[in-house]
């Protein structure tokens, strides 16, 4: 089975897939200061509740917009699952190319959303994600051509800027 993890500013979405079928999924609070071991216990307990054997996980893909948690989740995969996760980013080979000035500054969540929309609906497509921010991303002929970010529904702009991940150099 494939473990998919989307680490967002407010929530972490976790899903387990058998082929194209989602076997189980959960949403937990993003806690920037939680340690890898603590998240590992949480994930193991979720697996136990869904009767999923850790040994059945053969791969993991991670999208993360919270830089301090990238290392934590890579550690979880390597130590507790014995696998190296695929980290989503603009250099991840996935069938999309990017016609934007600075693709290296794109959020992995926006790449994953754009790819998912393209795979599911074809191109051209607009992927809209409602979270801490509402994002709109446009793909034409499998080329990401741009998008925009707006404050999320029910989230003040102050909360957006205090919760949002910051780009590090």
Short mmCIF file of N, CA and C in Angstrom, two decimals:
data_model
loop_
_atom_site.label_atom_id
_atom_site.label_comp_id
_atom_site.label_asym_id
_atom_site.label_seq_id
_atom_site.Cartn_x
_atom_site.Cartn_y
_atom_site.Cartn_z
N UNK A 1 0.84 -1.17 0.00
CA UNK A 1 0.00 0.00 0.00
C UNK A 1 0.89 1.24 0.00
N UNK A 2 0.33 2.32 -0.48
CA UNK A 2 1.03 3.60 -0.56
C UNK A 2 0.50 4.54 0.51
N UNK A 3 1.41 5.14 1.25
CA UNK A 3 1.06 6.14 2.26
C UNK A 3 1.26 7.51 1.63
N UNK A 4 0.22 8.34 1.66
CA UNK A 4 0.29 9.70 1.13
C UNK A 4 0.07 10.67 2.29
N UNK A 5 0.98 11.65 2.41
CA UNK A 5 0.91 12.61 3.51
C UNK A 5 1.00 14.01 2.94
N UNK A 6 0.02 14.85 3.29
CA UNK A 6 -0.01 16.25 2.88
C UNK A 6 0.09 17.10 4.14
N UNK A 7 1.27 17.68 4.37
CA UNK A 7 1.50 18.46 5.58
C UNK A 7 1.22 19.92 5.25
N UNK A 8 0.10 20.41 5.75
CA UNK A 8 -0.30 21.79 5.52
C UNK A 8 -0.08 22.64 6.75
N UNK A 9 -0.34 23.91 6.62
CA UNK A 9 -0.12 24.84 7.72
C UNK A 9 -1.04 24.59 8.91
N UNK A 10 -2.25 24.09 8.65
CA UNK A 10 -3.23 23.89 9.71
C UNK A 10 -3.44 22.42 10.02
N UNK A 11 -3.50 21.58 8.98
CA UNK A 11 -3.78 20.15 9.14
C UNK A 11 -2.79 19.31 8.37
N UNK A 12 -2.64 18.08 8.82
CA UNK A 12 -1.90 17.07 8.09
C UNK A 12 -2.92 16.05 7.64
N UNK A 13 -2.98 15.83 6.32
CA UNK A 13 -3.89 14.84 5.77
C UNK A 13 -3.08 13.59 5.45
N UNK A 14 -3.56 12.44 5.90
CA UNK A 14 -2.86 11.18 5.73
C UNK A 14 -3.82 10.21 5.06
N UNK A 15 -3.34 9.55 4.02
CA UNK A 15 -4.17 8.56 3.33
C UNK A 15 -3.36 7.32 3.01
N UNK A 16 -4.02 6.18 2.99
CA UNK A 16 -3.40 4.92 2.61
C UNK A 16 -4.16 4.40 1.41
N UNK A 17 -3.41 4.07 0.35
CA UNK A 17 -4.01 3.62 -0.90
C UNK A 17 -3.57 2.20 -1.23
N UNK A 18 -4.51 1.42 -1.74
CA UNK A 18 -4.23 0.14 -2.36
C UNK A 18 -4.58 0.34 -3.83
N UNK A 19 -3.56 0.51 -4.66
CA UNK A 19 -3.81 0.89 -6.05
C UNK A 19 -4.45 2.27 -6.08
N UNK A 20 -5.56 2.39 -6.80
CA UNK A 20 -6.27 3.67 -6.87
C UNK A 20 -7.35 3.82 -5.81
N UNK A 21 -7.47 2.83 -4.93
CA UNK A 21 -8.51 2.84 -3.92
C UNK A 21 -7.97 3.34 -2.59
N UNK A 22 -8.65 4.31 -2.01
CA UNK A 22 -8.23 4.79 -0.69
C UNK A 22 -8.78 3.84 0.37
N UNK A 23 -7.88 3.31 1.17
CA UNK A 23 -8.23 2.33 2.19
C UNK A 23 -8.63 3.02 3.49
N UNK A 24 -7.91 4.08 3.82
CA UNK A 24 -8.18 4.83 5.05
C UNK A 24 -7.62 6.24 4.88
N UNK A 25 -8.22 7.18 5.60
CA UNK A 25 -7.68 8.54 5.57
C UNK A 25 -8.02 9.25 6.88
N UNK A 26 -7.13 10.18 7.24
CA UNK A 26 -7.27 10.91 8.48
C UNK A 26 -6.81 12.34 8.30
N UNK A 27 -7.24 13.20 9.22
CA UNK A 27 -6.80 14.59 9.27
C UNK A 27 -6.43 14.87 10.72
N UNK A 28 -5.19 15.35 10.92
CA UNK A 28 -4.73 15.67 12.27
C UNK A 28 -4.17 17.09 12.28
N UNK A 29 -4.09 17.66 13.45
CA UNK A 29 -3.60 19.02 13.61
C UNK A 29 -2.10 19.10 13.32
N UNK A 30 -1.69 20.10 12.57
CA UNK A 30 -0.27 20.35 12.34
C UNK A 30 0.33 20.97 13.60
N UNK A 31 1.31 20.30 14.15
CA UNK A 31 2.00 20.81 15.33
C UNK A 31 3.49 20.87 15.00
N UNK A 32 3.96 22.08 14.73
CA UNK A 32 5.32 22.29 14.24
C UNK A 32 6.42 21.78 15.18
N UNK A 33 6.12 21.70 16.47
CA UNK A 33 7.15 21.34 17.43
C UNK A 33 7.07 19.88 17.87
N UNK A 34 6.12 19.13 17.30
CA UNK A 34 6.00 17.72 17.64
C UNK A 34 7.17 16.96 17.03
N UNK A 35 7.68 16.01 17.75
CA UNK A 35 8.83 15.22 17.30
C UNK A 35 8.41 14.07 16.41
N UNK A 36 9.36 13.57 15.64
CA UNK A 36 9.09 12.45 14.73
C UNK A 36 8.52 11.26 15.49
N UNK A 37 9.08 10.95 16.65
CA UNK A 37 8.59 9.80 17.41
C UNK A 37 7.13 9.98 17.83
N UNK A 38 6.75 11.22 18.16
CA UNK A 38 5.36 11.48 18.55
C UNK A 38 4.42 11.29 17.36
N UNK A 39 4.81 11.81 16.20
CA UNK A 39 3.98 11.60 15.01
C UNK A 39 3.94 10.12 14.62
N UNK A 40 5.05 9.41 14.83
CA UNK A 40 5.09 7.98 14.51
C UNK A 40 4.08 7.21 15.36
N UNK A 41 4.01 7.54 16.65
CA UNK A 41 3.04 6.89 17.53
C UNK A 41 1.62 7.18 17.05
N UNK A 42 1.36 8.43 16.70
CA UNK A 42 0.04 8.82 16.20
C UNK A 42 -0.32 8.03 14.94
N UNK A 43 0.59 7.98 13.99
CA UNK A 43 0.32 7.28 12.73
C UNK A 43 0.13 5.79 12.99
N UNK A 44 0.96 5.21 13.85
CA UNK A 44 0.83 3.78 14.17
C UNK A 44 -0.54 3.49 14.80
N UNK A 45 -0.99 4.37 15.68
CA UNK A 45 -2.31 4.19 16.30
C UNK A 45 -3.42 4.30 15.26
N UNK A 46 -3.29 5.22 14.32
CA UNK A 46 -4.29 5.34 13.25
C UNK A 46 -4.30 4.08 12.40
N UNK A 47 -3.12 3.55 12.08
CA UNK A 47 -3.04 2.31 11.32
C UNK A 47 -3.72 1.17 12.08
N UNK A 48 -3.45 1.08 13.39
CA UNK A 48 -4.05 0.02 14.20
C UNK A 48 -5.57 0.13 14.20
N UNK A 49 -6.10 1.34 14.33
CA UNK A 49 -7.55 1.54 14.32
C UNK A 49 -8.18 1.10 13.00
N UNK A 50 -7.43 1.22 11.91
CA UNK A 50 -7.94 0.84 10.59
C UNK A 50 -7.49 -0.56 10.18
N UNK A 51 -6.85 -1.30 11.08
CA UNK A 51 -6.34 -2.65 10.82
C UNK A 51 -5.38 -2.67 9.63
N UNK A 52 -4.50 -1.70 9.57
CA UNK A 52 -3.48 -1.64 8.51
C UNK A 52 -2.15 -2.05 9.12
N UNK A 53 -1.51 -3.03 8.51
CA UNK A 53 -0.20 -3.48 8.97
C UNK A 53 0.88 -2.56 8.42
N UNK A 54 1.77 -2.13 9.27
CA UNK A 54 2.88 -1.27 8.83
C UNK A 54 3.68 -1.96 7.73
N UNK A 55 3.83 -3.26 7.83
CA UNK A 55 4.61 -4.01 6.84
C UNK A 55 3.96 -3.99 5.45
N UNK A 56 2.69 -3.61 5.35
CA UNK A 56 2.01 -3.55 4.05
C UNK A 56 2.32 -2.26 3.30
N UNK A 57 2.95 -1.29 3.96
CA UNK A 57 3.27 -0.02 3.31
C UNK A 57 4.57 -0.19 2.53
N UNK A 58 4.51 -0.03 1.21
CA UNK A 58 5.70 -0.20 0.37
C UNK A 58 6.28 1.13 -0.11
N UNK A 59 5.54 2.21 0.05
CA UNK A 59 6.03 3.50 -0.42
C UNK A 59 5.30 4.64 0.24
N UNK A 60 5.89 5.82 0.14
CA UNK A 60 5.28 7.00 0.74
C UNK A 60 5.59 8.21 -0.12
N UNK A 61 4.61 9.07 -0.29
CA UNK A 61 4.78 10.34 -0.97
C UNK A 61 4.35 11.44 -0.01
N UNK A 62 5.17 12.50 0.07
CA UNK A 62 4.91 13.56 1.04
C UNK A 62 4.93 14.92 0.34
N UNK A 63 3.90 15.70 0.63
CA UNK A 63 3.85 17.11 0.25
C UNK A 63 3.90 17.89 1.55
N UNK A 64 4.86 18.82 1.67
CA UNK A 64 5.01 19.54 2.94
C UNK A 64 5.28 21.01 2.68
N UNK A 65 4.46 21.88 3.30
CA UNK A 65 4.67 23.32 3.23
C UNK A 65 5.11 23.88 4.59
N UNK A 66 5.47 23.00 5.51
CA UNK A 66 5.93 23.40 6.84
C UNK A 66 7.37 22.87 6.98
N UNK A 67 8.35 23.67 6.57
CA UNK A 67 9.74 23.19 6.50
C UNK A 67 10.24 22.43 7.72
N UNK A 68 9.94 22.85 8.97
CA UNK A 68 10.47 22.09 10.11
C UNK A 68 9.97 20.64 10.17
N UNK A 69 8.83 20.35 9.54
CA UNK A 69 8.28 18.99 9.61
C UNK A 69 8.78 18.07 8.50
N UNK A 70 9.42 18.62 7.49
CA UNK A 70 9.94 17.79 6.40
C UNK A 70 10.90 16.74 6.95
N UNK A 71 11.86 17.17 7.74
CA UNK A 71 12.85 16.25 8.31
C UNK A 71 12.18 15.25 9.24
N UNK A 72 11.21 15.70 10.02
CA UNK A 72 10.53 14.80 10.96
C UNK A 72 9.85 13.64 10.22
N UNK A 73 9.14 13.97 9.14
CA UNK A 73 8.40 12.93 8.42
C UNK A 73 9.32 12.05 7.57
N UNK A 74 10.41 12.60 7.09
CA UNK A 74 11.40 11.75 6.40
C UNK A 74 11.96 10.73 7.39
N UNK A 75 12.23 11.19 8.60
CA UNK A 75 12.75 10.31 9.65
C UNK A 75 11.74 9.21 10.00
N UNK A 76 10.47 9.57 10.10
CA UNK A 76 9.42 8.57 10.39
C UNK A 76 9.45 7.47 9.33
N UNK A 77 9.46 7.88 8.06
CA UNK A 77 9.43 6.90 6.97
C UNK A 77 10.65 6.00 7.00
N UNK A 78 11.81 6.59 7.20
CA UNK A 78 13.04 5.79 7.17
C UNK A 78 13.16 4.89 8.40
N UNK A 79 12.88 5.43 9.57
CA UNK A 79 13.08 4.65 10.80
C UNK A 79 11.97 3.64 11.06
N UNK A 80 10.71 4.07 10.89
CA UNK A 80 9.59 3.22 11.28
C UNK A 80 8.97 2.43 10.14
N UNK A 81 9.18 2.88 8.89
CA UNK A 81 8.60 2.16 7.75
C UNK A 81 9.67 1.50 6.89
N UNK A 82 10.93 1.91 7.09
CA UNK A 82 12.01 1.33 6.31
C UNK A 82 11.99 1.74 4.85
N UNK A 83 11.42 2.91 4.55
CA UNK A 83 11.34 3.38 3.16
C UNK A 83 11.80 4.84 3.08
N UNK A 84 12.26 5.22 1.91
CA UNK A 84 12.60 6.61 1.67
C UNK A 84 11.43 7.24 0.94
N UNK A 85 10.83 8.28 1.52
CA UNK A 85 9.64 8.86 0.88
C UNK A 85 10.01 9.68 -0.36
N UNK A 86 9.07 9.80 -1.26
CA UNK A 86 9.18 10.71 -2.39
C UNK A 86 8.65 12.04 -1.91
N UNK A 87 9.51 13.06 -1.94
CA UNK A 87 9.11 14.40 -1.51
C UNK A 87 8.66 15.18 -2.75
N UNK A 88 7.43 15.66 -2.73
CA UNK A 88 6.88 16.41 -3.87
C UNK A 88 7.52 17.78 -3.93
N UNK A 89 7.93 18.16 -5.12
CA UNK A 89 8.51 19.48 -5.35
C UNK A 89 8.59 19.73 -6.85
N UNK A 90 9.02 20.91 -7.24
CA UNK A 90 9.06 21.24 -8.67
C UNK A 90 10.05 20.40 -9.47
N UNK A 91 10.99 19.75 -8.80
CA UNK A 91 11.96 18.91 -9.50
C UNK A 91 11.57 17.43 -9.48
N UNK A 92 10.45 17.13 -8.87
CA UNK A 92 9.96 15.75 -8.83
C UNK A 92 9.41 15.38 -10.21
N UNK A 93 9.94 14.35 -10.85
CA UNK A 93 9.40 13.98 -12.16
C UNK A 93 7.97 13.45 -12.01
N UNK A 94 7.03 14.16 -12.61
CA UNK A 94 5.62 13.76 -12.43
C UNK A 94 4.79 13.99 -13.69
N UNK A 95 5.38 14.48 -14.75
CA UNK A 95 4.62 14.71 -15.97
C UNK A 95 4.17 16.14 -16.15
N UNK A 96 4.38 16.99 -15.15
CA UNK A 96 4.07 18.40 -15.27
C UNK A 96 5.36 19.17 -15.51
N UNK A 97 5.26 20.24 -16.29
CA UNK A 97 6.36 21.20 -16.37
C UNK A 97 5.80 22.54 -15.88
N UNK A 98 6.67 23.50 -15.68
CA UNK A 98 6.27 24.74 -15.02
C UNK A 98 6.70 25.95 -15.84
N UNK A 99 5.73 26.75 -16.23
CA UNK A 99 6.00 27.97 -16.98
C UNK A 99 5.77 29.16 -16.05
N UNK A 100 6.60 29.22 -15.01
CA UNK A 100 6.56 30.32 -14.04
C UNK A 100 8.00 30.76 -13.79
N UNK A 101 8.15 32.00 -13.32
CA UNK A 101 9.49 32.57 -13.12
C UNK A 101 10.35 31.78 -12.15
N UNK A 102 9.79 31.39 -11.03
CA UNK A 102 10.58 30.71 -9.99
C UNK A 102 9.89 29.43 -9.53
N UNK A 103 9.97 28.37 -10.34
CA UNK A 103 9.30 27.12 -9.94
C UNK A 103 9.82 26.56 -8.62
N UNK A 104 11.08 26.84 -8.28
CA UNK A 104 11.61 26.32 -7.01
C UNK A 104 10.94 26.92 -5.79
N UNK A 105 10.18 27.99 -5.97
CA UNK A 105 9.47 28.61 -4.86
C UNK A 105 8.01 28.16 -4.77
N UNK A 106 7.61 27.25 -5.65
CA UNK A 106 6.23 26.75 -5.62
C UNK A 106 6.03 25.83 -4.42
N UNK A 107 4.89 25.92 -3.81
CA UNK A 107 4.56 25.03 -2.71
C UNK A 107 4.27 23.63 -3.23
N UNK A 108 4.77 22.63 -2.51
CA UNK A 108 4.55 21.26 -2.93
C UNK A 108 3.07 20.89 -2.92
N UNK A 109 2.28 21.55 -2.06
CA UNK A 109 0.84 21.29 -2.04
C UNK A 109 0.20 21.71 -3.36
N UNK A 110 0.65 22.82 -3.91
CA UNK A 110 0.08 23.32 -5.16
C UNK A 110 0.49 22.43 -6.33
N UNK A 111 1.69 21.90 -6.28
CA UNK A 111 2.14 20.96 -7.30
C UNK A 111 1.30 19.69 -7.23
N UNK A 112 1.13 19.14 -6.02
CA UNK A 112 0.34 17.92 -5.86
C UNK A 112 -1.11 18.12 -6.29
N UNK A 113 -1.71 19.25 -5.91
CA UNK A 113 -3.09 19.53 -6.32
C UNK A 113 -3.21 19.65 -7.82
N UNK A 114 -2.27 20.34 -8.45
CA UNK A 114 -2.30 20.52 -9.90
C UNK A 114 -2.14 19.19 -10.62
N UNK A 115 -1.22 18.37 -10.13
CA UNK A 115 -1.02 17.05 -10.74
C UNK A 115 -2.25 16.17 -10.57
N UNK A 116 -2.83 16.16 -9.37
CA UNK A 116 -4.02 15.33 -9.12
C UNK A 116 -5.17 15.75 -10.02
N UNK A 117 -5.39 17.05 -10.15
CA UNK A 117 -6.48 17.54 -11.01
C UNK A 117 -6.23 17.16 -12.46
N UNK A 118 -4.98 17.26 -12.90
CA UNK A 118 -4.64 16.92 -14.28
C UNK A 118 -4.84 15.44 -14.54
N UNK A 119 -4.41 14.59 -13.61
CA UNK A 119 -4.57 13.15 -13.78
C UNK A 119 -6.05 12.77 -13.80
N UNK A 120 -6.83 13.38 -12.91
CA UNK A 120 -8.24 13.02 -12.79
C UNK A 120 -9.10 13.58 -13.91
N UNK A 121 -8.84 14.84 -14.32
CA UNK A 121 -9.73 15.52 -15.26
C UNK A 121 -9.10 15.87 -16.59
N UNK A 122 -7.80 15.70 -16.71
CA UNK A 122 -7.12 16.08 -17.95
C UNK A 122 -6.77 17.56 -17.92
N UNK A 123 -6.20 18.00 -19.02
CA UNK A 123 -5.73 19.37 -19.11
C UNK A 123 -6.36 20.00 -20.35
N UNK A 124 -6.85 21.23 -20.27
CA UNK A 124 -6.66 22.23 -19.23
C UNK A 124 -7.55 21.97 -18.01
N UNK A 125 -7.05 22.46 -16.86
CA UNK A 125 -7.78 22.28 -15.62
C UNK A 125 -7.38 23.39 -14.64
N UNK A 126 -8.32 23.73 -13.78
CA UNK A 126 -8.03 24.65 -12.67
C UNK A 126 -8.22 23.85 -11.39
N UNK A 127 -7.18 23.80 -10.58
CA UNK A 127 -7.25 23.11 -9.28
C UNK A 127 -7.49 24.16 -8.20
N UNK A 128 -8.53 23.95 -7.41
CA UNK A 128 -8.85 24.88 -6.32
C UNK A 128 -8.76 24.10 -5.01
N UNK A 129 -8.01 24.64 -4.07
CA UNK A 129 -7.85 24.00 -2.76
C UNK A 129 -8.28 24.97 -1.67
N UNK A 130 -9.14 24.51 -0.79
CA UNK A 130 -9.63 25.32 0.32
C UNK A 130 -8.93 24.87 1.59
N UNK A 131 -8.08 25.72 2.15
CA UNK A 131 -7.37 25.39 3.38
C UNK A 131 -7.12 26.66 4.14
N UNK A 132 -5.96 26.74 4.81
CA UNK A 132 -5.58 27.97 5.49
C UNK A 132 -5.66 29.11 4.49
N UNK A 133 -5.25 28.82 3.27
CA UNK A 133 -5.42 29.74 2.14
C UNK A 133 -6.25 29.01 1.08
N UNK A 134 -6.91 29.77 0.24
CA UNK A 134 -7.57 29.17 -0.92
C UNK A 134 -6.66 29.41 -2.11
N UNK A 135 -6.28 28.32 -2.78
CA UNK A 135 -5.36 28.44 -3.92
C UNK A 135 -6.07 28.05 -5.20
N UNK A 136 -5.70 28.74 -6.26
CA UNK A 136 -6.20 28.48 -7.61
C UNK A 136 -4.96 28.23 -8.47
N UNK A 137 -4.90 27.09 -9.14
CA UNK A 137 -3.75 26.75 -9.97
C UNK A 137 -4.24 26.29 -11.33
N UNK A 138 -3.57 26.73 -12.38
CA UNK A 138 -4.00 26.48 -13.75
C UNK A 138 -2.96 25.63 -14.48
N UNK A 139 -3.43 24.56 -15.12
CA UNK A 139 -2.58 23.69 -15.93
C UNK A 139 -3.17 23.62 -17.33
N UNK A 140 -2.33 23.88 -18.34
CA UNK A 140 -2.73 23.81 -19.74
C UNK A 140 -1.71 22.94 -20.46
N UNK A 141 -2.17 21.92 -21.16
CA UNK A 141 -1.27 20.99 -21.88
C UNK A 141 -0.17 20.45 -20.97
N UNK A 142 -0.54 20.06 -19.77
CA UNK A 142 0.38 19.51 -18.76
C UNK A 142 1.48 20.48 -18.35
N UNK A 143 1.23 21.77 -18.54
CA UNK A 143 2.16 22.81 -18.12
C UNK A 143 1.46 23.68 -17.07
N UNK A 144 2.07 23.77 -15.89
CA UNK A 144 1.56 24.66 -14.85
C UNK A 144 1.87 26.07 -15.31
N UNK A 145 0.81 26.88 -15.52
CA UNK A 145 1.02 28.23 -16.06
C UNK A 145 0.82 29.33 -15.02
N UNK A 146 0.39 28.99 -13.81
CA UNK A 146 0.27 30.00 -12.77
C UNK A 146 -0.94 29.79 -11.90
N UNK A 147 -1.12 30.70 -10.98
CA UNK A 147 -2.24 30.61 -10.07
C UNK A 147 -2.20 31.77 -9.11
N UNK A 148 -3.05 31.69 -8.10
CA UNK A 148 -3.08 32.75 -7.09
C UNK A 148 -3.50 32.16 -5.75
N UNK A 149 -3.23 32.94 -4.71
CA UNK A 149 -3.54 32.54 -3.34
C UNK A 149 -4.39 33.63 -2.72
N UNK A 150 -5.46 33.22 -2.01
CA UNK A 150 -6.32 34.16 -1.29
C UNK A 150 -6.51 33.63 0.12
N UNK A 151 -6.84 34.50 1.07
CA UNK A 151 -7.12 34.00 2.43
C UNK A 151 -8.22 32.95 2.37
N UNK A 152 -8.09 31.91 3.19
CA UNK A 152 -9.08 30.84 3.22
C UNK A 152 -10.40 31.29 3.80
N UNK A 153 -11.44 30.49 3.55
CA UNK A 153 -12.76 30.79 4.09
C UNK A 153 -12.73 30.75 5.61
N UNK A 154 -13.21 31.80 6.23
CA UNK A 154 -13.27 31.83 7.69
C UNK A 154 -11.94 32.10 8.35
N UNK A 155 -10.90 32.36 7.57
CA UNK A 155 -9.58 32.63 8.13
C UNK A 155 -9.25 34.10 7.86
N UNK A 156 -8.91 34.83 8.88
CA UNK A 156 -8.54 36.23 8.68
C UNK A 156 -7.17 36.29 8.02
N UNK A 157 -6.88 37.38 7.34
CA UNK A 157 -5.57 37.52 6.71
C UNK A 157 -4.46 37.52 7.75
N UNK A 158 -4.74 38.00 8.97
CA UNK A 158 -3.74 37.94 10.05
C UNK A 158 -3.38 36.49 10.37
N UNK A 159 -4.40 35.63 10.45
CA UNK A 159 -4.15 34.22 10.73
C UNK A 159 -3.38 33.58 9.59
N UNK A 160 -3.71 33.95 8.37
CA UNK A 160 -3.01 33.38 7.22
C UNK A 160 -1.52 33.68 7.30
N UNK A 161 -1.17 34.91 7.60
CA UNK A 161 0.24 35.28 7.62
C UNK A 161 0.96 34.75 8.85
N UNK A 162 0.26 34.54 9.95
CA UNK A 162 0.93 34.01 11.14
C UNK A 162 1.05 32.49 11.08
N UNK A 163 0.14 31.81 10.36
CA UNK A 163 0.18 30.35 10.27
C UNK A 163 0.94 29.84 9.07
N UNK A 164 1.03 30.64 8.02
CA UNK A 164 1.61 30.17 6.76
C UNK A 164 3.09 29.90 6.90
N UNK A 165 3.54 28.89 6.17
CA UNK A 165 4.97 28.58 6.14
C UNK A 165 5.71 29.71 5.44
N UNK A 166 6.93 29.92 5.85
CA UNK A 166 7.74 30.94 5.21
C UNK A 166 8.81 30.26 4.38
N UNK A 167 9.18 30.89 3.28
CA UNK A 167 10.23 30.34 2.43
C UNK A 167 11.57 30.56 3.09
N UNK A 168 12.40 29.52 3.09
CA UNK A 168 13.74 29.61 3.65
C UNK A 168 14.75 29.48 2.52
N UNK A 169 15.86 30.16 2.64
CA UNK A 169 16.92 30.05 1.63
C UNK A 169 18.07 29.24 2.16
#
